[in-house]
Amino acid sequence: MTGIAEITGPADQAGTAEEAGTAREGAPGGKAGRLRSRMRRHRGRAALAAVVAVALGLVVWGQLAPKGDNVPLSVSNAGPGGARAVAQILGRHGVEVHDARTHGEAMDALTAGEAPTLLLYDRNGILDADRIKSLTAASTRTVVVSPRFDTLRALDSGVRQAGVVPDGSPALEPGCALPDAQAAGQVNGGSGFVYDGGTTCYRPPGSPAGLLSVSADGRLVVLGSTAVLDNGHLDSMGHAALALRLLGSSADLVWYLPSLGEVAVDGTPRTLGELTPDWARFVGPWLVIVALAAMAWRGRRQGPLVFEPLPVVVKAVETAEGRARLYHDARADEQARDNLRAGTLSRLAASLRLGPGATAEQVTAAAARSLGRPAAEVRELFGEHPRNEARLVAWARELQTLEKEVKSR
């Protein structure tokens, strides 16, 4: 029995150790239990980290994602300020819209087209007179949207700027015999410009200028509002009808929006003297002289305010006179009377050795005894309320006389 136990003992002990190890790993205090406990303890932080990572990913994706076209009245811009809707509608009606990004592309499209129509929206005034004239010469009809003064001058069609649409005129009637305006009906004139010359339509009340102006030969159309063409207002009033009739008269439409890359740059930059207007040559020196005179006038020394070195000692007489002037300017007779009465009583109390706690009745009684006068007379003097400034001055002198008599006893 002992030998068998000795032979089988180590194997049994090994099996027992393996079972104990397995039990320890599966026990709540084992590795798996500690891992589950750690996960339960940090699951809030893990969820927060996951949310932050997702938010950062969305921000990075939003910054790196390709941005759409946001140029106003661009045929590729699907936003409220773009003109993608009217371009697609024209395309469904057989009009081929050529999106020209440069002057060269616009000229090529106009030359290749058959009786093409040009839409020009130069909101920054980039094109010079030569390029504008070349565009209008190559097109059969030109529709200019909200042109600047320089653009109108280069067109040389007799159409002139005439201001803005008043705020009280949001809806404008055609008011003209132009078939396109008659068919469209009302349009929105808010934030629009009006022009004079040629045939004007959509005129505000009492104004000869209109939101739409057409030259005498019909080749130039000036439209003073982008709301007629943009996506955000195309479905309101008669905007869609007016846009389609103005731009859909031919099979080819060249849509040209000049960009800042087409700004003409000369070889030699202009100097400050060339950029300065002529009248500034005379006004500039005059302003310099006026500025120097103003500095000399306002910056001159007025002399020192106080001659004594600091700290400054102000005499009591000066303080009294200053306060008296303040009372006089403010017409504070009652306050001046109270201050004079209180000062006299305080000095009399010190002279009569009554102490700081003496009342006004005690001071007047002691002063009367010292002078040999009736107490009622002295009390009446201190209790008087002067009716005007003259009486106040006389009353102050009586108090001063009384104080001198008491001190001389």
PDB file of C-alpha atoms in Angstrom, residues 76-376:
ATOM      1  CA  SER A  76     -22.594  74.732 -60.842  1.00  0.00           C
ATOM      2  CA  ASN A  77     -23.768  76.244 -57.564  1.00  0.00           C
ATOM      3  CA  ALA A  78     -26.774  74.418 -56.150  1.00  0.00           C
ATOM      4  CA  GLY A  79     -27.085  76.734 -53.166  1.00  0.00           C
ATOM      5  CA  PRO A  80     -29.623  79.532 -52.771  1.00  0.00           C
ATOM      6  CA  GLY A  81     -27.272  82.051 -54.402  1.00  0.00           C
ATOM      7  CA  GLY A  82     -26.390  79.881 -57.382  1.00  0.00           C
ATOM      8  CA  ALA A  83     -28.086  79.553 -60.772  1.00  0.00           C
ATOM      9  CA  ARG A  84     -27.978  75.824 -61.358  1.00  0.00           C
ATOM     10  CA  ALA A  85     -31.762  75.554 -61.521  1.00  0.00           C
ATOM     11  CA  VAL A  86     -32.278  78.038 -64.352  1.00  0.00           C
ATOM     12  CA  ALA A  87     -29.370  76.501 -66.290  1.00  0.00           C
ATOM     13  CA  GLN A  88     -30.886  73.021 -66.061  1.00  0.00           C
ATOM     14  CA  ILE A  89     -34.333  74.284 -67.056  1.00  0.00           C
ATOM     15  CA  LEU A  90     -32.866  76.029 -70.089  1.00  0.00           C
ATOM     16  CA  GLY A  91     -31.009  72.850 -71.009  1.00  0.00           C
ATOM     17  CA  ARG A  92     -34.253  70.839 -70.944  1.00  0.00           C
ATOM     18  CA  HIS A  93     -35.771  73.358 -73.333  1.00  0.00           C
ATOM     19  CA  GLY A  94     -33.051  72.929 -75.923  1.00  0.00           C
ATOM     20  CA  VAL A  95     -30.691  75.717 -74.873  1.00  0.00           C
ATOM     21  CA  GLU A  96     -27.055  74.680 -74.577  1.00  0.00           C
ATOM     22  CA  VAL A  97     -25.488  76.505 -71.650  1.00  0.00           C
ATOM     23  CA  HIS A  98     -21.728  77.058 -72.003  1.00  0.00           C
ATOM     24  CA  ASP A  99     -20.078  77.686 -68.632  1.00  0.00           C
ATOM     25  CA  ALA A 100     -17.160  79.995 -69.489  1.00  0.00           C
ATOM     26  CA  ARG A 101     -14.598  80.556 -66.762  1.00  0.00           C
ATOM     27  CA  THR A 102     -12.220  82.857 -68.666  1.00  0.00           C
ATOM     28  CA  HIS A 103     -12.474  85.545 -71.303  1.00  0.00           C
ATOM     29  CA  GLY A 104     -10.874  83.238 -73.841  1.00  0.00           C
ATOM     30  CA  GLU A 105     -13.405  80.464 -73.198  1.00  0.00           C
ATOM     31  CA  ALA A 106     -16.248  82.947 -73.480  1.00  0.00           C
ATOM     32  CA  MET A 107     -14.938  84.270 -76.823  1.00  0.00           C
ATOM     33  CA  ASP A 108     -14.474  80.740 -78.179  1.00  0.00           C
ATOM     34  CA  ALA A 109     -18.010  79.754 -77.181  1.00  0.00           C
ATOM     35  CA  LEU A 110     -19.473  82.931 -78.686  1.00  0.00           C
ATOM     36  CA  THR A 111     -17.575  82.442 -81.938  1.00  0.00           C
ATOM     37  CA  ALA A 112     -18.603  78.794 -82.267  1.00  0.00           C
ATOM     38  CA  GLY A 113     -22.256  79.372 -81.385  1.00  0.00           C
ATOM     39  CA  GLU A 114     -25.096  80.301 -83.707  1.00  0.00           C
ATOM     40  CA  ALA A 115     -26.570  83.682 -82.781  1.00  0.00           C
ATOM     41  CA  PRO A 116     -25.441  83.173 -79.178  1.00  0.00           C
ATOM     42  CA  THR A 117     -26.708  84.992 -76.098  1.00  0.00           C
ATOM     43  CA  LEU A 118     -24.184  86.181 -73.497  1.00  0.00           C
ATOM     44  CA  LEU A 119     -24.941  86.422 -69.783  1.00  0.00           C
ATOM     45  CA  LEU A 120     -22.342  88.611 -68.040  1.00  0.00           C
ATOM     46  CA  TYR A 121     -22.218  89.044 -64.281  1.00  0.00           C
ATOM     47  CA  ASP A 122     -19.059  90.976 -63.407  1.00  0.00           C
ATOM     48  CA  ARG A 123     -19.828  91.712 -59.771  1.00  0.00           C
ATOM     49  CA  ASN A 124     -16.241  92.786 -58.974  1.00  0.00           C
ATOM     50  CA  GLY A 125     -15.724  94.976 -62.050  1.00  0.00           C
ATOM     51  CA  ILE A 126     -12.794  92.900 -63.310  1.00  0.00           C
ATOM     52  CA  LEU A 127     -13.174  93.262 -67.069  1.00  0.00           C
ATOM     53  CA  ASP A 128     -11.788  96.324 -68.802  1.00  0.00           C
ATOM     54  CA  ALA A 129     -13.503  98.214 -71.607  1.00  0.00           C
ATOM     55  CA  ASP A 130     -11.702  96.391 -74.441  1.00  0.00           C
ATOM     56  CA  ARG A 131     -12.693  92.922 -73.260  1.00  0.00           C
ATOM     57  CA  ILE A 132     -16.286  93.992 -72.621  1.00  0.00           C
ATOM     58  CA  LYS A 133     -16.580  95.439 -76.131  1.00  0.00           C
ATOM     59  CA  SER A 134     -15.141  92.267 -77.682  1.00  0.00           C
ATOM     60  CA  LEU A 135     -17.702  90.145 -75.839  1.00  0.00           C
ATOM     61  CA  THR A 136     -20.691  92.252 -76.867  1.00  0.00           C
ATOM     62  CA  ALA A 137     -19.463  92.405 -80.462  1.00  0.00           C
ATOM     63  CA  ALA A 138     -19.305  88.603 -80.662  1.00  0.00           C
ATOM     64  CA  SER A 139     -22.759  88.021 -79.148  1.00  0.00           C
ATOM     65  CA  THR A 140     -26.162  88.545 -80.685  1.00  0.00           C
ATOM     66  CA  ARG A 141     -27.724  89.520 -77.388  1.00  0.00           C
ATOM     67  CA  THR A 142     -26.060  90.452 -74.098  1.00  0.00           C
ATOM     68  CA  VAL A 143     -27.761  90.188 -70.707  1.00  0.00           C
ATOM     69  CA  VAL A 144     -25.794  92.072 -68.042  1.00  0.00           C
ATOM     70  CA  VAL A 145     -26.728  91.484 -64.398  1.00  0.00           C
ATOM     71  CA  SER A 146     -26.248  94.339 -61.890  1.00  0.00           C
ATOM     72  CA  PRO A 147     -23.466  96.044 -63.859  1.00  0.00           C
ATOM     73  CA  ARG A 148     -21.128  98.603 -62.324  1.00  0.00           C
ATOM     74  CA  PHE A 149     -20.639 102.123 -63.605  1.00  0.00           C
ATOM     75  CA  ASP A 150     -17.449 101.213 -65.496  1.00  0.00           C
ATOM     76  CA  THR A 151     -19.188  98.289 -67.165  1.00  0.00           C
ATOM     77  CA  LEU A 152     -22.076 100.464 -68.341  1.00  0.00           C
ATOM     78  CA  ARG A 153     -19.662 103.071 -69.631  1.00  0.00           C
ATOM     79  CA  ALA A 154     -17.801 100.439 -71.618  1.00  0.00           C
ATOM     80  CA  LEU A 155     -21.059  99.125 -73.109  1.00  0.00           C
ATOM     81  CA  ASP A 156     -21.892 102.663 -74.359  1.00  0.00           C
ATOM     82  CA  SER A 157     -25.571 101.877 -74.883  1.00  0.00           C
ATOM     83  CA  GLY A 158     -27.201 104.886 -73.245  1.00  0.00           C
ATOM     84  CA  VAL A 159     -28.223 102.920 -70.125  1.00  0.00           C
ATOM     85  CA  ARG A 160     -27.241 104.652 -66.884  1.00  0.00           C
ATOM     86  CA  GLN A 161     -27.354 103.806 -63.216  1.00  0.00           C
ATOM     87  CA  ALA A 162     -30.232 105.492 -61.358  1.00  0.00           C
ATOM     88  CA  GLY A 163     -30.049 104.249 -57.767  1.00  0.00           C
ATOM     89  CA  VAL A 164     -31.650 101.385 -55.873  1.00  0.00           C
ATOM     90  CA  VAL A 165     -35.151 100.053 -55.439  1.00  0.00           C
ATOM     91  CA  PRO A 166     -36.789 101.635 -52.340  1.00  0.00           C
ATOM     92  CA  ASP A 167     -37.435  99.332 -49.407  1.00  0.00           C
ATOM     93  CA  GLY A 168     -41.157  99.933 -49.671  1.00  0.00           C
ATOM     94  CA  SER A 169     -41.356  98.367 -53.154  1.00  0.00           C
ATOM     95  CA  PRO A 170     -40.764  94.613 -52.760  1.00  0.00           C
ATOM     96  CA  ALA A 171     -43.049  93.665 -55.683  1.00  0.00           C
ATOM     97  CA  LEU A 172     -42.815  95.529 -58.996  1.00  0.00           C
ATOM     98  CA  GLU A 173     -45.242  95.447 -61.920  1.00  0.00           C
ATOM     99  CA  PRO A 174     -43.948  95.318 -65.524  1.00  0.00           C
ATOM    100  CA  GLY A 175     -45.241  98.784 -66.412  1.00  0.00           C
ATOM    101  CA  CYS A 176     -43.951  98.572 -70.001  1.00  0.00           C
ATOM    102  CA  ALA A 177     -44.858  97.100 -73.385  1.00  0.00           C
ATOM    103  CA  LEU A 178     -41.929  94.656 -73.493  1.00  0.00           C
ATOM    104  CA  PRO A 179     -43.341  91.168 -74.281  1.00  0.00           C
ATOM    105  CA  ASP A 180     -40.946  89.358 -71.929  1.00  0.00           C
ATOM    106  CA  ALA A 181     -41.942  91.538 -68.957  1.00  0.00           C
ATOM    107  CA  GLN A 182     -45.656  91.358 -69.825  1.00  0.00           C
ATOM    108  CA  ALA A 183     -45.534  87.564 -69.924  1.00  0.00           C
ATOM    109  CA  ALA A 184     -43.593  87.272 -66.646  1.00  0.00           C
ATOM    110  CA  GLY A 185     -45.681  89.613 -64.491  1.00  0.00           C
ATOM    111  CA  GLN A 186     -44.527  90.741 -61.054  1.00  0.00           C
ATOM    112  CA  VAL A 187     -40.942  90.347 -59.818  1.00  0.00           C
ATOM    113  CA  ASN A 188     -39.242  90.967 -56.490  1.00  0.00           C
ATOM    114  CA  GLY A 189     -37.378  94.287 -56.414  1.00  0.00           C
ATOM    115  CA  GLY A 190     -35.811  93.957 -52.969  1.00  0.00           C
ATOM    116  CA  SER A 191     -32.122  94.980 -52.841  1.00  0.00           C
ATOM    117  CA  GLY A 192     -32.173  95.633 -56.584  1.00  0.00           C
ATOM    118  CA  PHE A 193     -30.757  98.444 -58.724  1.00  0.00           C
ATOM    119  CA  VAL A 194     -32.650 100.589 -61.221  1.00  0.00           C
ATOM    120  CA  TYR A 195     -31.371 101.893 -64.546  1.00  0.00           C
ATOM    121  CA  ASP A 196     -32.428 104.662 -66.889  1.00  0.00           C
ATOM    122  CA  GLY A 197     -32.220 104.677 -70.667  1.00  0.00           C
ATOM    123  CA  GLY A 198     -33.850 102.627 -73.405  1.00  0.00           C
ATOM    124  CA  THR A 199     -37.055 100.776 -72.529  1.00  0.00           C
ATOM    125  CA  THR A 200     -37.383 100.491 -68.756  1.00  0.00           C
ATOM    126  CA  CYS A 201     -39.627  98.017 -66.965  1.00  0.00           C
ATOM    127  CA  TYR A 202     -40.411  97.260 -63.334  1.00  0.00           C
ATOM    128  CA  ARG A 203     -40.209 100.867 -62.232  1.00  0.00           C
ATOM    129  CA  PRO A 204     -40.742 101.752 -58.546  1.00  0.00           C
ATOM    130  CA  PRO A 205     -43.602 104.193 -57.884  1.00  0.00           C
ATOM    131  CA  GLY A 206     -42.681 107.723 -58.943  1.00  0.00           C
ATOM    132  CA  SER A 207     -39.406 106.747 -60.648  1.00  0.00           C
ATOM    133  CA  PRO A 208     -38.678 106.802 -64.410  1.00  0.00           C
ATOM    134  CA  ALA A 209     -35.902 104.202 -63.954  1.00  0.00           C
ATOM    135  CA  GLY A 210     -36.592 100.498 -63.809  1.00  0.00           C
ATOM    136  CA  LEU A 211     -35.176  97.187 -62.650  1.00  0.00           C
ATOM    137  CA  LEU A 212     -35.012  96.008 -66.288  1.00  0.00           C
ATOM    138  CA  SER A 213     -33.702  98.165 -69.122  1.00  0.00           C
ATOM    139  CA  VAL A 214     -33.446  97.182 -72.791  1.00  0.00           C
ATOM    140  CA  SER A 215     -31.493  99.201 -75.346  1.00  0.00           C
ATOM    141  CA  ALA A 216     -33.175 100.634 -78.430  1.00  0.00           C
ATOM    142  CA  ASP A 217     -31.837  97.886 -80.759  1.00  0.00           C
ATOM    143  CA  GLY A 218     -32.681  95.121 -78.254  1.00  0.00           C
ATOM    144  CA  ARG A 219     -29.136  93.727 -78.196  1.00  0.00           C
ATOM    145  CA  LEU A 220     -28.415  94.803 -74.609  1.00  0.00           C
ATOM    146  CA  VAL A 221     -30.526  93.857 -71.589  1.00  0.00           C
ATOM    147  CA  VAL A 222     -29.600  95.226 -68.160  1.00  0.00           C
ATOM    148  CA  LEU A 223     -31.114  93.353 -65.207  1.00  0.00           C
ATOM    149  CA  GLY A 224     -30.662  95.008 -61.808  1.00  0.00           C
ATOM    150  CA  SER A 225     -31.378  92.045 -59.531  1.00  0.00           C
ATOM    151  CA  THR A 226     -29.756  88.638 -59.062  1.00  0.00           C
ATOM    152  CA  ALA A 227     -32.924  87.368 -57.339  1.00  0.00           C
ATOM    153  CA  VAL A 228     -34.545  86.837 -60.738  1.00  0.00           C
ATOM    154  CA  LEU A 229     -31.968  84.156 -61.607  1.00  0.00           C
ATOM    155  CA  ASP A 230     -30.789  82.555 -58.365  1.00  0.00           C
ATOM    156  CA  ASN A 231     -32.048  79.242 -57.004  1.00  0.00           C
ATOM    157  CA  GLY A 232     -33.529  80.716 -53.833  1.00  0.00           C
ATOM    158  CA  HIS A 233     -36.018  83.014 -55.634  1.00  0.00           C
ATOM    159  CA  LEU A 234     -36.552  81.367 -59.002  1.00  0.00           C
ATOM    160  CA  ASP A 235     -39.923  79.866 -58.003  1.00  0.00           C
ATOM    161  CA  SER A 236     -41.397  83.140 -56.677  1.00  0.00           C
ATOM    162  CA  MET A 237     -43.567  85.573 -58.670  1.00  0.00           C
ATOM    163  CA  GLY A 238     -42.583  85.744 -62.334  1.00  0.00           C
ATOM    164  CA  HIS A 239     -38.850  85.171 -61.931  1.00  0.00           C
ATOM    165  CA  ALA A 240     -38.679  81.865 -63.795  1.00  0.00           C
ATOM    166  CA  ALA A 241     -40.697  83.154 -66.749  1.00  0.00           C
ATOM    167  CA  LEU A 242     -38.621  86.314 -67.060  1.00  0.00           C
ATOM    168  CA  ALA A 243     -35.311  84.420 -66.773  1.00  0.00           C
ATOM    169  CA  LEU A 244     -36.280  81.850 -69.408  1.00  0.00           C
ATOM    170  CA  ARG A 245     -37.504  84.481 -71.845  1.00  0.00           C
ATOM    171  CA  LEU A 246     -34.439  86.704 -71.430  1.00  0.00           C
ATOM    172  CA  LEU A 247     -31.896  83.872 -71.714  1.00  0.00           C
ATOM    173  CA  GLY A 248     -33.652  81.336 -73.911  1.00  0.00           C
ATOM    174  CA  SER A 249     -34.024  83.357 -77.117  1.00  0.00           C
ATOM    175  CA  SER A 250     -31.215  81.434 -78.877  1.00  0.00           C
ATOM    176  CA  ALA A 251     -29.915  77.883 -78.896  1.00  0.00           C
ATOM    177  CA  ASP A 252     -26.542  78.844 -77.384  1.00  0.00           C
ATOM    178  CA  LEU A 253     -26.109  80.658 -74.092  1.00  0.00           C
ATOM    179  CA  VAL A 254     -22.645  81.611 -72.880  1.00  0.00           C
ATOM    180  CA  TRP A 255     -22.686  82.000 -69.093  1.00  0.00           C
ATOM    181  CA  TYR A 256     -19.653  84.086 -68.141  1.00  0.00           C
ATOM    182  CA  LEU A 257     -18.699  85.079 -64.588  1.00  0.00           C
ATOM    183  CA  PRO A 258     -15.279  86.801 -64.559  1.00  0.00           C
ATOM    184  CA  SER A 259     -12.985  85.762 -61.701  1.00  0.00           C
ATOM    185  CA  LEU A 260     -10.145  87.498 -59.906  1.00  0.00           C
ATOM    186  CA  GLY A 261      -7.626  85.511 -61.941  1.00  0.00           C
ATOM    187  CA  GLU A 262      -8.443  87.680 -64.961  1.00  0.00           C
ATOM    188  CA  VAL A 263      -7.448  90.984 -63.389  1.00  0.00           C
ATOM    189  CA  ALA A 264      -5.263  92.856 -65.838  1.00  0.00           C
ATOM    190  CA  VAL A 265      -1.755  93.362 -64.462  1.00  0.00           C
ATOM    191  CA  ASP A 266       0.629  95.859 -66.074  1.00  0.00           C
ATOM    192  CA  GLY A 267       4.347  95.399 -66.139  1.00  0.00           C
ATOM    193  CA  THR A 268       4.993  98.524 -64.063  1.00  0.00           C
ATOM    194  CA  PRO A 269       2.960  99.123 -60.896  1.00  0.00           C
ATOM    195  CA  ARG A 270       1.316 102.513 -60.490  1.00  0.00           C
ATOM    196  CA  THR A 271       2.904 104.897 -58.025  1.00  0.00           C
ATOM    197  CA  LEU A 272       1.148 106.580 -55.117  1.00  0.00           C
ATOM    198  CA  GLY A 273       1.145 109.886 -56.988  1.00  0.00           C
ATOM    199  CA  GLU A 274      -0.622 108.293 -59.958  1.00  0.00           C
ATOM    200  CA  LEU A 275      -3.254 106.721 -57.728  1.00  0.00           C
ATOM    201  CA  THR A 276      -3.893 109.954 -55.818  1.00  0.00           C
ATOM    202  CA  PRO A 277      -6.608 112.229 -57.290  1.00  0.00           C
ATOM    203  CA  ASP A 278      -5.654 115.708 -58.451  1.00  0.00           C
ATOM    204  CA  TRP A 279      -7.555 117.531 -55.724  1.00  0.00           C
ATOM    205  CA  ALA A 280      -5.553 115.714 -53.018  1.00  0.00           C
ATOM    206  CA  ARG A 281      -2.421 117.648 -54.029  1.00  0.00           C
ATOM    207  CA  PHE A 282      -3.978 120.854 -52.702  1.00  0.00           C
ATOM    208  CA  VAL A 283      -6.017 119.433 -49.833  1.00  0.00           C
ATOM    209  CA  GLY A 284      -3.149 117.360 -48.391  1.00  0.00           C
ATOM    210  CA  PRO A 285      -0.805 120.264 -47.521  1.00  0.00           C
ATOM    211  CA  TRP A 286      -3.719 122.304 -46.221  1.00  0.00           C
ATOM    212  CA  LEU A 287      -4.734 119.468 -43.878  1.00  0.00           C
ATOM    213  CA  VAL A 288      -1.154 119.221 -42.626  1.00  0.00           C
ATOM    214  CA  ILE A 289      -1.105 122.951 -41.828  1.00  0.00           C
ATOM    215  CA  VAL A 290      -4.457 122.728 -40.022  1.00  0.00           C
ATOM    216  CA  ALA A 291      -3.270 119.718 -38.008  1.00  0.00           C
ATOM    217  CA  LEU A 292      -0.093 121.518 -36.941  1.00  0.00           C
ATOM    218  CA  ALA A 293      -2.077 124.610 -35.929  1.00  0.00           C
ATOM    219  CA  ALA A 294      -4.483 122.480 -33.909  1.00  0.00           C
ATOM    220  CA  MET A 295      -1.617 120.730 -32.130  1.00  0.00           C
ATOM    221  CA  ALA A 296       0.009 124.075 -31.315  1.00  0.00           C
ATOM    222  CA  TRP A 297      -3.299 125.443 -30.058  1.00  0.00           C
ATOM    223  CA  ARG A 298      -4.300 122.480 -27.907  1.00  0.00           C
ATOM    224  CA  GLY A 299      -0.833 121.351 -26.883  1.00  0.00           C
ATOM    225  CA  ARG A 300       0.667 124.613 -25.647  1.00  0.00           C
ATOM    226  CA  ARG A 301       1.708 124.890 -21.987  1.00  0.00           C
ATOM    227  CA  GLN A 302      -0.737 126.674 -19.714  1.00  0.00           C
ATOM    228  CA  GLY A 303       1.826 127.060 -16.916  1.00  0.00           C
ATOM    229  CA  PRO A 304       2.124 124.958 -13.757  1.00  0.00           C
ATOM    230  CA  LEU A 305      -1.058 124.558 -11.750  1.00  0.00           C
ATOM    231  CA  VAL A 306       0.738 124.697  -8.389  1.00  0.00           C
ATOM    232  CA  PHE A 307       3.997 126.530  -7.733  1.00  0.00           C
ATOM    233  CA  GLU A 308       4.829 124.845  -4.400  1.00  0.00           C
ATOM    234  CA  PRO A 309       6.555 121.475  -4.426  1.00  0.00           C
ATOM    235  CA  LEU A 310       4.447 118.525  -3.360  1.00  0.00           C
ATOM    236  CA  PRO A 311       2.895 117.939  -0.903  1.00  0.00           C
ATOM    237  CA  VAL A 312       0.881 121.094  -1.492  1.00  0.00           C
ATOM    238  CA  VAL A 313      -0.267 123.120   1.497  1.00  0.00           C
ATOM    239  CA  VAL A 314      -3.539 124.951   0.856  1.00  0.00           C
ATOM    240  CA  LYS A 315      -4.382 127.823   3.180  1.00  0.00           C
ATOM    241  CA  ALA A 316      -7.593 127.669   5.179  1.00  0.00           C
ATOM    242  CA  VAL A 317      -8.697 131.011   3.748  1.00  0.00           C
ATOM    243  CA  GLU A 318      -8.459 129.645   0.215  1.00  0.00           C
ATOM    244  CA  THR A 319     -10.454 126.574   1.193  1.00  0.00           C
ATOM    245  CA  ALA A 320     -13.152 128.687   2.827  1.00  0.00           C
ATOM    246  CA  GLU A 321     -13.380 130.972  -0.192  1.00  0.00           C
ATOM    247  CA  GLY A 322     -13.559 128.048  -2.546  1.00  0.00           C
ATOM    248  CA  ARG A 323     -16.370 126.407  -0.610  1.00  0.00           C
ATOM    249  CA  ALA A 324     -18.182 129.733  -0.363  1.00  0.00           C
ATOM    250  CA  ARG A 325     -18.066 130.090  -4.149  1.00  0.00           C
ATOM    251  CA  LEU A 326     -19.432 126.587  -4.538  1.00  0.00           C
ATOM    252  CA  TYR A 327     -22.304 127.340  -2.170  1.00  0.00           C
ATOM    253  CA  HIS A 328     -22.953 130.589  -4.015  1.00  0.00           C
ATOM    254  CA  ASP A 329     -23.041 128.918  -7.445  1.00  0.00           C
ATOM    255  CA  ALA A 330     -25.337 126.181  -6.169  1.00  0.00           C
ATOM    256  CA  ARG A 331     -27.535 128.654  -4.237  1.00  0.00           C
ATOM    257  CA  ALA A 332     -27.176 126.443  -1.157  1.00  0.00           C
ATOM    258  CA  ASP A 333     -28.067 129.121   1.410  1.00  0.00           C
ATOM    259  CA  GLU A 334     -29.424 126.693   4.007  1.00  0.00           C
ATOM    260  CA  GLN A 335     -26.358 124.491   3.891  1.00  0.00           C
ATOM    261  CA  ALA A 336     -24.071 127.508   4.208  1.00  0.00           C
ATOM    262  CA  ARG A 337     -26.145 128.748   7.175  1.00  0.00           C
ATOM    263  CA  ASP A 338     -25.909 125.358   8.906  1.00  0.00           C
ATOM    264  CA  ASN A 339     -22.134 125.208   8.406  1.00  0.00           C
ATOM    265  CA  LEU A 340     -21.646 128.749   9.777  1.00  0.00           C
ATOM    266  CA  ARG A 341     -23.831 128.032  12.807  1.00  0.00           C
ATOM    267  CA  ALA A 342     -22.094 124.701  13.550  1.00  0.00           C
ATOM    268  CA  GLY A 343     -18.618 126.251  13.241  1.00  0.00           C
ATOM    269  CA  THR A 344     -19.483 129.144  15.533  1.00  0.00           C
ATOM    270  CA  LEU A 345     -21.013 126.859  18.172  1.00  0.00           C
ATOM    271  CA  SER A 346     -17.971 124.561  18.066  1.00  0.00           C
ATOM    272  CA  ARG A 347     -15.506 127.423  18.548  1.00  0.00           C
ATOM    273  CA  LEU A 348     -17.618 129.006  21.305  1.00  0.00           C
ATOM    274  CA  ALA A 349     -17.758 125.684  23.140  1.00  0.00           C
ATOM    275  CA  ALA A 350     -13.961 125.500  23.061  1.00  0.00           C
ATOM    276  CA  SER A 351     -13.600 129.104  24.224  1.00  0.00           C
ATOM    277  CA  LEU A 352     -16.082 128.632  27.097  1.00  0.00           C
ATOM    278  CA  ARG A 353     -14.496 125.275  28.049  1.00  0.00           C
ATOM    279  CA  LEU A 354     -17.760 123.376  27.740  1.00  0.00           C
ATOM    280  CA  GLY A 355     -16.197 120.288  26.132  1.00  0.00           C
ATOM    281  CA  PRO A 356     -16.975 118.575  22.859  1.00  0.00           C
ATOM    282  CA  GLY A 357     -20.243 117.083  24.133  1.00  0.00           C
ATOM    283  CA  ALA A 358     -21.972 120.412  24.818  1.00  0.00           C
ATOM    284  CA  THR A 359     -25.304 120.990  23.126  1.00  0.00           C
ATOM    285  CA  ALA A 360     -26.342 124.110  21.224  1.00  0.00           C
ATOM    286  CA  GLU A 361     -28.616 125.142  24.109  1.00  0.00           C
ATOM    287  CA  GLN A 362     -25.791 124.870  26.602  1.00  0.00           C
ATOM    288  CA  VAL A 363     -23.423 126.897  24.365  1.00  0.00           C
ATOM    289  CA  THR A 364     -25.956 129.714  23.801  1.00  0.00           C
ATOM    290  CA  ALA A 365     -26.774 129.854  27.529  1.00  0.00           C
ATOM    291  CA  ALA A 366     -23.079 130.044  28.456  1.00  0.00           C
ATOM    292  CA  ALA A 367     -22.420 132.724  25.835  1.00  0.00           C
ATOM    293  CA  ALA A 368     -25.355 134.788  27.145  1.00  0.00           C
ATOM    294  CA  ARG A 369     -24.057 134.543  30.726  1.00  0.00           C
ATOM    295  CA  SER A 370     -20.555 135.509  29.581  1.00  0.00           C
ATOM    296  CA  LEU A 371     -21.829 138.584  27.733  1.00  0.00           C
ATOM    297  CA  GLY A 372     -24.530 139.498  30.226  1.00  0.00           C
ATOM    298  CA  ARG A 373     -27.246 139.317  27.591  1.00  0.00           C
ATOM    299  CA  PRO A 374     -30.611 137.609  27.717  1.00  0.00           C
ATOM    300  CA  ALA A 375     -30.378 133.979  26.696  1.00  0.00           C
ATOM    301  CA  ALA A 376     -33.412 134.385  24.413  1.00  0.00           C
TER     302      ALA A 376
END
